[in-house]
Short mmCIF file of C-alpha atoms and ligand atoms in Angstrom, two decimals:
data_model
loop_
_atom_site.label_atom_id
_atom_site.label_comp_id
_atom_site.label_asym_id
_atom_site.label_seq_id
_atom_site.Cartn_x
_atom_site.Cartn_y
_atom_site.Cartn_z
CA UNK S 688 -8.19 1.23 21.48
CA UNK S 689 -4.50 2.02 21.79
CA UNK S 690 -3.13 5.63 21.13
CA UNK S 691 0.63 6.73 21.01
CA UNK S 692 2.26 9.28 23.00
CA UNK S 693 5.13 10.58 21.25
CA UNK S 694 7.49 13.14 22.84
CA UNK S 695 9.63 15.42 20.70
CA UNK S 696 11.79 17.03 19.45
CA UNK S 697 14.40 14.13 18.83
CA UNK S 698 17.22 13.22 16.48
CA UNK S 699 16.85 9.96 14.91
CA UNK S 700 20.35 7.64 14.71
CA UNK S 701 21.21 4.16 13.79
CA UNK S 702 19.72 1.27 12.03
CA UNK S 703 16.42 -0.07 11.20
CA UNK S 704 14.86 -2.36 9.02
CA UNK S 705 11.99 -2.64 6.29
CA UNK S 706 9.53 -5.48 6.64
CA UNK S 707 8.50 -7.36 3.57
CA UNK S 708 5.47 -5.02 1.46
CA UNK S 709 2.00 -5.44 2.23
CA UNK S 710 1.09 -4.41 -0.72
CA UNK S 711 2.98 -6.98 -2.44
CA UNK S 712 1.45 -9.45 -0.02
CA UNK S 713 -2.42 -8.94 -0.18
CA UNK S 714 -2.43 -9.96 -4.12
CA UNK S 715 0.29 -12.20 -3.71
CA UNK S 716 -2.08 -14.41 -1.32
CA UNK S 717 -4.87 -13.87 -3.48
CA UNK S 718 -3.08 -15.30 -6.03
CA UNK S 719 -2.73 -18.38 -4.17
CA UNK S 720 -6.55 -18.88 -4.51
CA UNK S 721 -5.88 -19.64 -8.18
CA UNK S 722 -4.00 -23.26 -7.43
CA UNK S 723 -5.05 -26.48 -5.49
CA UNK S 724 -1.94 -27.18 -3.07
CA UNK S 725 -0.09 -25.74 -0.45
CA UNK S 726 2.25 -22.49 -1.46
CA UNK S 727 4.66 -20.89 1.09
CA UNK S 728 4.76 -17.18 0.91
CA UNK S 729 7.70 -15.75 2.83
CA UNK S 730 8.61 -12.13 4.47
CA UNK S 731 4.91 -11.67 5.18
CA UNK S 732 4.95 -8.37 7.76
CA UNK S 733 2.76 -9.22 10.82
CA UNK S 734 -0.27 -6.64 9.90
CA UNK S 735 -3.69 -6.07 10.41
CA UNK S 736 -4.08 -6.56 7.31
CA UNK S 737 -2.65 -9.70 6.36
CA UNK S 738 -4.67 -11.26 9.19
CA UNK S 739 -8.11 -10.17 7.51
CA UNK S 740 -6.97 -11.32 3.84
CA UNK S 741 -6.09 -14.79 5.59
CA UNK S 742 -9.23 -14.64 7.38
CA UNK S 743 -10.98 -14.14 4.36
CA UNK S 744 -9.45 -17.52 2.16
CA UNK S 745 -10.21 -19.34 5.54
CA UNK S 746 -14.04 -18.54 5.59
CA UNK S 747 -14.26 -19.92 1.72
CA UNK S 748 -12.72 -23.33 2.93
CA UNK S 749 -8.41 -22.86 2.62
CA UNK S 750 -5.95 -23.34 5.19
CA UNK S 751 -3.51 -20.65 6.49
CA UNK S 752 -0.87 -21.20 8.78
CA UNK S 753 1.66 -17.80 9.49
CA UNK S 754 4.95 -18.74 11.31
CA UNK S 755 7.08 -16.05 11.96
CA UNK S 756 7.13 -14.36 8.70
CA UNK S 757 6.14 -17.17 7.00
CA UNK S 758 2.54 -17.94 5.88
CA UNK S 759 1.32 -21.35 4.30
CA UNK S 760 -1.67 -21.54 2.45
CA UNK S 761 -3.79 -24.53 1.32
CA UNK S 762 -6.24 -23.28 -0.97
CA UNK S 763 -6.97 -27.08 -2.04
CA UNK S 764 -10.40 -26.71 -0.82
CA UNK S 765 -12.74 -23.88 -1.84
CA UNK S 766 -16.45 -24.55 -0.74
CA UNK S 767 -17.71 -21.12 -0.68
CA UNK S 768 -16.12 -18.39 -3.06
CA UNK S 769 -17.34 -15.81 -1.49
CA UNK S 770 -15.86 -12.31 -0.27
CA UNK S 771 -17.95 -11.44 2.66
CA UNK S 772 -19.52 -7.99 3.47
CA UNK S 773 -18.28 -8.26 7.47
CA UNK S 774 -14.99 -9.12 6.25
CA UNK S 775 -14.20 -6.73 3.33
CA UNK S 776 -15.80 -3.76 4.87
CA UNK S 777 -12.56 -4.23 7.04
CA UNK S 778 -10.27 -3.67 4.26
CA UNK S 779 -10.72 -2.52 0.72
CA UNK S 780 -7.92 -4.38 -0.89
CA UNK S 781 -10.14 -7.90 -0.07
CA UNK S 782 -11.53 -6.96 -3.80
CA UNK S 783 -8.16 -8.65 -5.35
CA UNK S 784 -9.71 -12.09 -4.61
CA UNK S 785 -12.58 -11.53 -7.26
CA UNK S 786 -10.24 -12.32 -10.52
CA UNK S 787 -8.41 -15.21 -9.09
CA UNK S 788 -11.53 -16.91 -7.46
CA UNK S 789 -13.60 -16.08 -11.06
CA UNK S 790 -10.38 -18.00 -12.80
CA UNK S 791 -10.61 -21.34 -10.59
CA UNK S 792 -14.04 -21.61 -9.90
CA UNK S 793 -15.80 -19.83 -12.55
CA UNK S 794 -18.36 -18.14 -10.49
CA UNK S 795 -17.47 -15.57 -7.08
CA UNK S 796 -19.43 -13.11 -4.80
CA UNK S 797 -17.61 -10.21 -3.21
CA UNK S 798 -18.91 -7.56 -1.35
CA UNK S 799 -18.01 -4.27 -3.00
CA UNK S 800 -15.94 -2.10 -1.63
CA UNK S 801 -17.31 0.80 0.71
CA UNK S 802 -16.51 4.11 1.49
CA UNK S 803 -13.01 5.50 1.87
CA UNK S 804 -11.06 8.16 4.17
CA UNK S 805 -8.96 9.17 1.49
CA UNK S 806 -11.91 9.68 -1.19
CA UNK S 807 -13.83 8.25 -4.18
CA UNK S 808 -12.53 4.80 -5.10
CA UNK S 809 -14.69 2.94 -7.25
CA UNK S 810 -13.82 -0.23 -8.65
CA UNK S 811 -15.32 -0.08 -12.35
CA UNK S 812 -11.75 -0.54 -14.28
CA UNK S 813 -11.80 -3.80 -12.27
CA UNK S 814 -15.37 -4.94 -13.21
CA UNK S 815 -14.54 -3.47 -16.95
CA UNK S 816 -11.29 -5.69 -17.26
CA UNK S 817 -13.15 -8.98 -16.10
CA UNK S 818 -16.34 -8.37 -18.18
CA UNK S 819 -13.66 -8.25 -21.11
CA UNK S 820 -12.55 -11.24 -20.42
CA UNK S 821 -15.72 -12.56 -20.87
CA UNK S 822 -17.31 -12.57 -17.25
CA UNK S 823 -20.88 -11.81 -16.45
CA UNK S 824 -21.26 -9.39 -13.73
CA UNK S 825 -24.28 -8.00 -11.79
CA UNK S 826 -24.61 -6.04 -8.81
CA UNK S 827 -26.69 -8.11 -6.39
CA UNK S 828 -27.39 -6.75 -2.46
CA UNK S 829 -24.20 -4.86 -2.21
CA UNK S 830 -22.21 -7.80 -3.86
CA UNK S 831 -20.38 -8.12 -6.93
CA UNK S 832 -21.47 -11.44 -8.84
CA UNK S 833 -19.46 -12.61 -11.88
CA UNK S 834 -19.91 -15.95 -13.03
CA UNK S 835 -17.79 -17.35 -16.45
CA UNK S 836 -19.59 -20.27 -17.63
CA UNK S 837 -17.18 -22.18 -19.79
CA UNK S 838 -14.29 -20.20 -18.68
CA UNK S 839 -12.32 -17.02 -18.94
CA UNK S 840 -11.11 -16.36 -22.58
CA UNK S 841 -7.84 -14.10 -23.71
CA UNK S 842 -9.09 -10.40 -25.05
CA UNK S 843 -7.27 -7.16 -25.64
CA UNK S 844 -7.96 -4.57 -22.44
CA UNK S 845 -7.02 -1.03 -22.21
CA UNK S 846 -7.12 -0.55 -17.96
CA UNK S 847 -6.43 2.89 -18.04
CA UNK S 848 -9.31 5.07 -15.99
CA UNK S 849 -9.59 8.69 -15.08
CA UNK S 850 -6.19 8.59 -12.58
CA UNK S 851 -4.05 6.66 -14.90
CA UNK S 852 -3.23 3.29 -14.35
CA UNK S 853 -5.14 1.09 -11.41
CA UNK S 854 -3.11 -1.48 -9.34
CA UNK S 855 -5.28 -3.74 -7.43
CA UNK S 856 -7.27 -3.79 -10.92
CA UNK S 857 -4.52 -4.84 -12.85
CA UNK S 858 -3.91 -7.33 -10.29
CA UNK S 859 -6.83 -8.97 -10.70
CA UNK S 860 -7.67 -8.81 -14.60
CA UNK S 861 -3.74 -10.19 -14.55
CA UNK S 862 -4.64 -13.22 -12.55
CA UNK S 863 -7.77 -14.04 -14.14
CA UNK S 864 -6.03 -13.82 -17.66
CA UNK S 865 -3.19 -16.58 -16.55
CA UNK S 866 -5.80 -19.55 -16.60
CA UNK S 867 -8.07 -17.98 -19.88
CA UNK S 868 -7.79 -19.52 -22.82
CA UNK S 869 -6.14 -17.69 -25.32
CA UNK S 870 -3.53 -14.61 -25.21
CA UNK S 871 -4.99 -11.47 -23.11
CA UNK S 872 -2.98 -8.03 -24.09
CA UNK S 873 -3.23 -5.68 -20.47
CA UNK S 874 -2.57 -1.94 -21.76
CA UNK S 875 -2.13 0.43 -19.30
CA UNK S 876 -1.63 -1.84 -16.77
CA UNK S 877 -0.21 -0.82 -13.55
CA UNK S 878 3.88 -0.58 -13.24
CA UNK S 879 4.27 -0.71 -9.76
CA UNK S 880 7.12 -2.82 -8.20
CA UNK S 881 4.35 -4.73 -6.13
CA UNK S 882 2.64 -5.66 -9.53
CA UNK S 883 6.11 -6.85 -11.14
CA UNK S 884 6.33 -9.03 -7.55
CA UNK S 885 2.93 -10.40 -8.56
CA UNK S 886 3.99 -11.57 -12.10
CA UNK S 887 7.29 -12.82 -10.75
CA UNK S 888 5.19 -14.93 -8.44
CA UNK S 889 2.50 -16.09 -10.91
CA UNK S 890 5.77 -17.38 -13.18
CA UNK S 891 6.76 -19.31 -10.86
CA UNK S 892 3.18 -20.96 -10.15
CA UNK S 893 3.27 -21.90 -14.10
CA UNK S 894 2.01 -18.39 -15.36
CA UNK S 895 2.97 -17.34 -19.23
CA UNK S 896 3.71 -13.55 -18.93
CA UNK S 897 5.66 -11.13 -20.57
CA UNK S 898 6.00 -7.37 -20.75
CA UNK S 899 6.34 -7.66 -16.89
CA UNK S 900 7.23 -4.02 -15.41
CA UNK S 901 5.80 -2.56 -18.09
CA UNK S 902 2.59 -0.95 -19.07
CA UNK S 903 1.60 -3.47 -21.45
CA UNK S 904 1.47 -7.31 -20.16
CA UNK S 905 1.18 -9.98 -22.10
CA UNK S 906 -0.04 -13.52 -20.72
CA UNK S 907 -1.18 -16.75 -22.63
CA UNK S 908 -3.49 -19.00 -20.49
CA UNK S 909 -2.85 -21.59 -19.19
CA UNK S 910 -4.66 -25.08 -18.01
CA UNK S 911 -3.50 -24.75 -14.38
CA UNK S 912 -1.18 -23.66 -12.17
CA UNK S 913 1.16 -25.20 -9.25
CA UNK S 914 1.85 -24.09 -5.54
CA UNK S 915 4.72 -21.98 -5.08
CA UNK S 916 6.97 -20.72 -2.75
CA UNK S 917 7.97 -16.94 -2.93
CA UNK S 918 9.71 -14.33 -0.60
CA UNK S 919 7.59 -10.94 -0.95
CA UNK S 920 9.45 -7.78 -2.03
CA UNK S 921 10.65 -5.25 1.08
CA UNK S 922 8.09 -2.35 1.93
CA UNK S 923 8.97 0.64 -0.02
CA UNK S 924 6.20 2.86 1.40
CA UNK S 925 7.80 1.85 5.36
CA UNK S 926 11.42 2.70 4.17
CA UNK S 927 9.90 6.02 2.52
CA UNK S 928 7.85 6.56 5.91
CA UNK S 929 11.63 6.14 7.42
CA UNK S 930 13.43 8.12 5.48
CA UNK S 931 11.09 11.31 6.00
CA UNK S 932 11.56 10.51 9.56
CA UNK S 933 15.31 11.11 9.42
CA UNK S 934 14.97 14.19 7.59
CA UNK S 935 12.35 15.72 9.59
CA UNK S 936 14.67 14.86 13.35
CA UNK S 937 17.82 16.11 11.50
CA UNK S 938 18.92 12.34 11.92
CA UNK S 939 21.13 9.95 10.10
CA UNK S 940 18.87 7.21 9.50
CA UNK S 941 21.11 3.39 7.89
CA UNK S 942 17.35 2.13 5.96
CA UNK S 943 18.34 -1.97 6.02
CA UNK S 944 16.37 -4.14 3.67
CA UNK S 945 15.30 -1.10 1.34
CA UNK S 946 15.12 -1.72 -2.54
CA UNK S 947 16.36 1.78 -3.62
CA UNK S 948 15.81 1.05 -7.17
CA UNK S 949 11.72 0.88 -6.13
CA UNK S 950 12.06 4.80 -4.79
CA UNK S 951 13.53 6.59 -7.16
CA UNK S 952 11.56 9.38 -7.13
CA UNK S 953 11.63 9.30 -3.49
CA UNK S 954 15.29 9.55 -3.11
CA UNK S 955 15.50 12.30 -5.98
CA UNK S 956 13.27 14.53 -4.00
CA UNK S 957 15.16 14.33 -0.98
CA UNK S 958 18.01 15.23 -2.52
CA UNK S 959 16.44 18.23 -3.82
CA UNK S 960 15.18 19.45 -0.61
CA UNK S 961 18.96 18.88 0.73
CA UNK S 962 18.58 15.45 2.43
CA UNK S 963 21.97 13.18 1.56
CA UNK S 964 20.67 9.57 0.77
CA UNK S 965 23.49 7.31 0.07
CA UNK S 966 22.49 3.71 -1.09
CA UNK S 967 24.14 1.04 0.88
CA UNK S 968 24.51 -2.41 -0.13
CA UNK S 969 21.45 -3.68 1.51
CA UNK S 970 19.71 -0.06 1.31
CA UNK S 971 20.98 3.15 2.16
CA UNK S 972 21.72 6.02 4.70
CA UNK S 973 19.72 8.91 5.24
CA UNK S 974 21.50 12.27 6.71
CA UNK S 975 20.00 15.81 7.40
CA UNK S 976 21.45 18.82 8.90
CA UNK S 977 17.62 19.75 9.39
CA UNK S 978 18.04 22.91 6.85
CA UNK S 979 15.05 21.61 4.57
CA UNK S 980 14.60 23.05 1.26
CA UNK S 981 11.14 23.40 -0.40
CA UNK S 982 9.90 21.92 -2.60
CA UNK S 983 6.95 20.69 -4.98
CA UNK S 984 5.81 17.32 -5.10
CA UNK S 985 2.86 15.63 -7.34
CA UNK S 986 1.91 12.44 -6.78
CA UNK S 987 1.72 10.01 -9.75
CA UNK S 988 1.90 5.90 -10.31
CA UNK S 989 4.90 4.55 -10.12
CA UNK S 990 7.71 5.11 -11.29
CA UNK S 991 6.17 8.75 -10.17
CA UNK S 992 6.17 9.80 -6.50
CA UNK S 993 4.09 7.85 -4.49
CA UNK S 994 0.44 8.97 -3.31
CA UNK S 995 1.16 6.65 -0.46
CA UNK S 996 4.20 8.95 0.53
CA UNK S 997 2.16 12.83 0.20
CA UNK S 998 1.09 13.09 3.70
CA UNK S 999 4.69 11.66 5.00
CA UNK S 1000 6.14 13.99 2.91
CA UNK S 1001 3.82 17.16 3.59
CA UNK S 1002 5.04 16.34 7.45
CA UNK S 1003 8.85 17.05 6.21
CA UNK S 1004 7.82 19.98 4.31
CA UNK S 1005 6.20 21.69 7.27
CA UNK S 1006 10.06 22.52 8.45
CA UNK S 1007 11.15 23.57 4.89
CA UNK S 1008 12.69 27.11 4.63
CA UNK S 1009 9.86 28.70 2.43
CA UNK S 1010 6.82 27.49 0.35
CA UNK S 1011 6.21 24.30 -1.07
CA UNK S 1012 3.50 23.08 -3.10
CA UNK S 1013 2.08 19.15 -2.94
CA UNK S 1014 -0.31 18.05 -5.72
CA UNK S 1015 -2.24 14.81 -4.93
CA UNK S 1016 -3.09 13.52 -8.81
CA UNK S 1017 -4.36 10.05 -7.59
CA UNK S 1018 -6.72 10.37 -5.22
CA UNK S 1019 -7.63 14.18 -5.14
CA UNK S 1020 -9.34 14.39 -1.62
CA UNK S 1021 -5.87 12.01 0.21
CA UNK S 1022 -5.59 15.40 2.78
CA UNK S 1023 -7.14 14.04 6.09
CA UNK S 1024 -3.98 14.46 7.57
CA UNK S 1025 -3.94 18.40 6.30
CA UNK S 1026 -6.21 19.02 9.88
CA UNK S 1027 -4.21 17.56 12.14
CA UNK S 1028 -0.79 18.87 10.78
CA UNK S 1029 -2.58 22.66 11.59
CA UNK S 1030 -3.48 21.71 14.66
CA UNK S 1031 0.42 20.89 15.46
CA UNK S 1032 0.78 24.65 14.26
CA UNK S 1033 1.80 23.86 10.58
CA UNK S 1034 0.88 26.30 8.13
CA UNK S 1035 -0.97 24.38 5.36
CA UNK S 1036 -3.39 25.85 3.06
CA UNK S 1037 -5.67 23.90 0.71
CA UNK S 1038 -6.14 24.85 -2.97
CA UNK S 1039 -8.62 21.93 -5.23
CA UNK S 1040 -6.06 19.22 -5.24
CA UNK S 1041 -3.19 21.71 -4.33
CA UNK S 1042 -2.27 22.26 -0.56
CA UNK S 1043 0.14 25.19 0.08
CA UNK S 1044 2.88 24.65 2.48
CA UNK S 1045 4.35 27.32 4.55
CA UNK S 1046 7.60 26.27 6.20
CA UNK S 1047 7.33 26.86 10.04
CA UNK S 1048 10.28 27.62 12.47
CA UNK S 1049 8.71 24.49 14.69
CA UNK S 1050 5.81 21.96 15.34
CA UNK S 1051 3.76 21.61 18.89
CA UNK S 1052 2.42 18.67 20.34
CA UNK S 1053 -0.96 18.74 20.26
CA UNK S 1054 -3.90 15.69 20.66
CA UNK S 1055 -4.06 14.54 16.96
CA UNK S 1056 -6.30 12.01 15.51
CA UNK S 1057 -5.32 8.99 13.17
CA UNK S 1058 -7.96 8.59 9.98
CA UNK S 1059 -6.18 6.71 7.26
CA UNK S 1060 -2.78 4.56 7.15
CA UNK S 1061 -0.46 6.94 5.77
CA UNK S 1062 -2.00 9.83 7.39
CA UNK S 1063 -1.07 8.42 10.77
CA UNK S 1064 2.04 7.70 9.35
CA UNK S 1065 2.40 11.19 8.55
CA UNK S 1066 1.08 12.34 12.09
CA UNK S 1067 3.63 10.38 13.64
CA UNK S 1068 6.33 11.68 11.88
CA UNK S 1069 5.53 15.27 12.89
CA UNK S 1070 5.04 14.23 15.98
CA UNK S 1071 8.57 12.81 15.98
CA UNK S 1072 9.76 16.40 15.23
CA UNK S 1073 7.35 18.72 17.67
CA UNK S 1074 8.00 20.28 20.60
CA UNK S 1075 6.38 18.52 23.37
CA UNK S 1076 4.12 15.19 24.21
CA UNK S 1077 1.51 14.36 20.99
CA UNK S 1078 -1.43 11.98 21.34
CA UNK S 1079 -1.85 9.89 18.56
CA UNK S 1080 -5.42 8.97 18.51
CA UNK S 1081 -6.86 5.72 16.65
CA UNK S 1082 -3.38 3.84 16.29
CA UNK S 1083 -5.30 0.90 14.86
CA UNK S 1084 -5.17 2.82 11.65
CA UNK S 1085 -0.95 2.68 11.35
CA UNK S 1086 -1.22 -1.26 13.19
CA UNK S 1087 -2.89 -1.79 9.25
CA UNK S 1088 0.47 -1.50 7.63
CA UNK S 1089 3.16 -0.78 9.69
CA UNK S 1090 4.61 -3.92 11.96
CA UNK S 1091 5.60 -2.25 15.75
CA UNK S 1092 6.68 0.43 14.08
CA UNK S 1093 7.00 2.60 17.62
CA UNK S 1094 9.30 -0.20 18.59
CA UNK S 1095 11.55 0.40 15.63
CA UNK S 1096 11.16 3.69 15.56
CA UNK S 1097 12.33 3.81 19.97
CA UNK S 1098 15.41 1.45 18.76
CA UNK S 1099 16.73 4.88 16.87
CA UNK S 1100 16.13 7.24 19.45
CA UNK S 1101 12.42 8.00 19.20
CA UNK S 1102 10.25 8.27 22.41
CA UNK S 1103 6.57 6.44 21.50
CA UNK S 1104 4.72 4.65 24.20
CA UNK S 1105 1.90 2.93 23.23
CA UNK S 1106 -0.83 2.64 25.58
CA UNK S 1107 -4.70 1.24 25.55
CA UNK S 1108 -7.44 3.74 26.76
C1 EPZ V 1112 -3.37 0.51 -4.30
O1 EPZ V 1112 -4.76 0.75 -4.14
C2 EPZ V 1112 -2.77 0.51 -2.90
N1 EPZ V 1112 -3.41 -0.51 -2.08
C3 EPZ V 1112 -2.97 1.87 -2.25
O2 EPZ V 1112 -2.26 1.87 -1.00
C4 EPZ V 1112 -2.33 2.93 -3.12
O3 EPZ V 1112 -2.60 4.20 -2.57
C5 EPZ V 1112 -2.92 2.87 -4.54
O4 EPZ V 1112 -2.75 1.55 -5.08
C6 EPZ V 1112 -2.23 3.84 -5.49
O5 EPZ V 1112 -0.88 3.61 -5.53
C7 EPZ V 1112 -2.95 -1.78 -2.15
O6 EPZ V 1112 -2.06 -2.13 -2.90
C8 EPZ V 1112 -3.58 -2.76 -1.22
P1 EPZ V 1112 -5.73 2.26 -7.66
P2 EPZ V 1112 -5.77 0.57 -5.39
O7 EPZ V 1112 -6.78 1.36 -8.20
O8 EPZ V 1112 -5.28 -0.47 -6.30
C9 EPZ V 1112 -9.08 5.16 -9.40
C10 EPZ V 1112 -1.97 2.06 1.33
O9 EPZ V 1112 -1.85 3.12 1.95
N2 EPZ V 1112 -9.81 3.91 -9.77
O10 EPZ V 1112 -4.39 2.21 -8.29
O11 EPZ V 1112 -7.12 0.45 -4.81
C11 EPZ V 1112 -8.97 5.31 -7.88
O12 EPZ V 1112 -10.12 5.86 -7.32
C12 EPZ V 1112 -3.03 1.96 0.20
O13 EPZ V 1112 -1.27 1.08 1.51
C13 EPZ V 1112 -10.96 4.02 -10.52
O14 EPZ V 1112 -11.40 5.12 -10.87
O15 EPZ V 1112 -5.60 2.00 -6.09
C14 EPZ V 1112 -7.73 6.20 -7.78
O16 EPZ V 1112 -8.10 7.52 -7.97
C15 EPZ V 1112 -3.99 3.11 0.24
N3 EPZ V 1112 -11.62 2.87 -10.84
C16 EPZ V 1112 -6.86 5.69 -8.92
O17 EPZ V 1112 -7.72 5.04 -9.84
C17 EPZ V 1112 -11.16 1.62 -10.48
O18 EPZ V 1112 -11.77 0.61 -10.78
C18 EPZ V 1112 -5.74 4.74 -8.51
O19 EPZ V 1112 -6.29 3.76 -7.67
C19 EPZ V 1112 -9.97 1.55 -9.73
C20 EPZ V 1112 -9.31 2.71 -9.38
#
């Protein structure tokens, strides 16, 4: 079990770089379960994560081969489509193999989805999409069973649930719907740039879609698809985990291999709490003079601020001159990290799906403990910024999604040491 200890205060300088998105990458190798053949998926980060998804399509008979960055998958053969329980209780996002494996083989068994550290998070808009495409699906021993006997056939779905818009959901009813027959109408799908990489990708494999970045996709089945070869979009939730950490260490931060187009909202907000982003060629620049404003942030889907970004963010506002108020709208209970920011003497107070930030003069190190990606993200961050040694427990959490990201991090002046207890 390896833990970080992070000394602070420091000022962050110089370059760094975004790996390619995870988030792109977990339905993008799904996808690849749709095609007999060999496809080559490119700027693959070197995460936890990754390895379990290709762990996954090797226990149901493909080949994987990662190289560098580069991962090669034969999903030619497919003995077993199954999603197994001692697989996908590992990671949640294993779900986004049941619409491409119900497309190919007509039949699939995943294990559904536990529980969560940052709440609730069923997966009926999912099972709701598929069904309307003409799937049967039963609940069997903790596993989802859909079987579509004859095929997948083109319907009209509205995917909108409680929260808006679902993404993994819309990745899956989307890759089910390119090999139905017919023309399927998505409304409400999901706009994120790691959906539009998706589509861009299934194009290329032979895929009919249109309406791509847009809530309402449109795809006409097709017979089959081919193998492809794609280069995954860059991390936008890593380059918004960097850029809070140059404005909480009053650094100047040059984000390489950053999409600023995909964050938007991001950048706006720093700007409004006084933090100069300048977009670059290949990215942008990221100054502070550390006199944070406050601010108020609500999390929406894209092209909204990014849930995935609140507890980075709430990290930054902890140093703001005054009050600021963050509103979680996607997954109302996301404040595990609320805890351990108090315990590094920030002044946070929770109100329903509110939490209250008073801006503090400083942060202390203090033993904190990792319980979700982004929250040790967010823990790290602080950490960057607080006077004295932190303990970040649990690091496995962060190894999930970000790729040596204390080595990074040390390259522009941080001081992180990892170490195994
Ligand atoms: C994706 O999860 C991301 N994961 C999450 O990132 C991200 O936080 C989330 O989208 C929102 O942006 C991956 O891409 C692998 P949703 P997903 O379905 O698709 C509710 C990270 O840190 N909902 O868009 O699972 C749900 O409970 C991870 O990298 C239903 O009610 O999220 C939530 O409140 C964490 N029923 C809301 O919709 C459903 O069937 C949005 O969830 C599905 C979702």
């Amino acid at each position: 079990m390896d833990i970080f200890k992070i000394t602070g205060p420091v000022r962050l300088e110089g370059e760094i770089t975004v790996g390619g998105s995870k988030n792109s990458a977990l339905p993008i190798i799904a996808a690849s379960l749709l095609t007999a053949g060999k496809s080559t998926l490119r700027g693959i980060p070197n995460l936890s994560d990754i390895a379990v998804m290709c762990k996954l399509l090797e226990d149901m008979g493909c080949k994987t081969v990662a190289d560098n960055g580069d991962i090669a998958i034969d999903a030619t053969t497919i003995y077993k489509p199954i999603g197994d329980y001692e697989i996908v209780r590992k990671m949640r996002a294993s779900i986004c193999i049941l619409g491409p494996l119900l497309a190919r083989c007509g039949k699939v068994e995943v294990s559904m989805p536990g529980g969560c550290a940052i709440g609730y998070r069923p997966v009926d808009i999912h099972l709701r999409g598929l069904q309307e495409l003409g799937a049967k699906i039963e609940l069997r021993n903790g596993y989802i069973c859909a079987t579509a006997n004859g095929g997948l056939k083109g319907a009209n779905i509205f995917l909108g649930g409680a929260f808006g818009s679902s993404v993994l959901a819309t990745a899956n009813v989307l890759c089910a719907a390119t090999l139905a027959r017919g023309k399927t109408v998505i409304e409400y799908a999901s706009c994120e740039p790691e959906i539009t990489d998706l589509a861009n990708c299934l194009v290329k494999m032979g895929a009919k879609i249109t309406g791509i970045g847009s809530p309402q996709l449109i795809i006409n089945g097709v017979k089959e698809l081919k193998p492809v070869e794609h280069t995954v979009i860059p991390d936008r939730i890593e380059a918004g985990t960097f850029m809070a950490a140059a404005a909480i260490t009053k650094g100047n931060l040059k984000i390489k291999n950053c999409r600023t187009d995909h964050l938007m909202a991001v950048i706006n907000k720093l700007r409004s709490i006084n933090i100069a982003v300048e977009e670059t060629q290949d990215g942008c620049e990221v100054c502070s003079s550390g006199n944070i404003e406050p601010t108020d942030i609500t999390t929406l889907p894209y092209p909204g601020f990014p849930t995935d970004l609140q507890a980075q963010f709430m990290a930054v506002l902890c140093l703001a001159k005054g009050n600021s108020i963050i509103t979680e709208k996607i997954f109302p209970d996301r404040f595990m990290h609320v805890a351990e920011l108090s315990r590094m003497a920030a002044n946070l107070r929770k109100e329903g799906p509110h939490i209250i930030i008073s801006g503090v003069e400083k942060l202390i190190a203090a033993p904190v403990m990792a319980s979700d990606l982004r929250a040790s993200a967010a823990l790290v961050v602080a950490a960057l910024a607080a006077h004295g040694e932190t303990i970040v427990n649990r690091v496995y959490h962060i190894d999930r999604g970000y790729e040596k990201i204390e080595e990074k991090l040390n390259a522009v002046g941080a001081k992180i040491q990892r170490q195994s207890v």
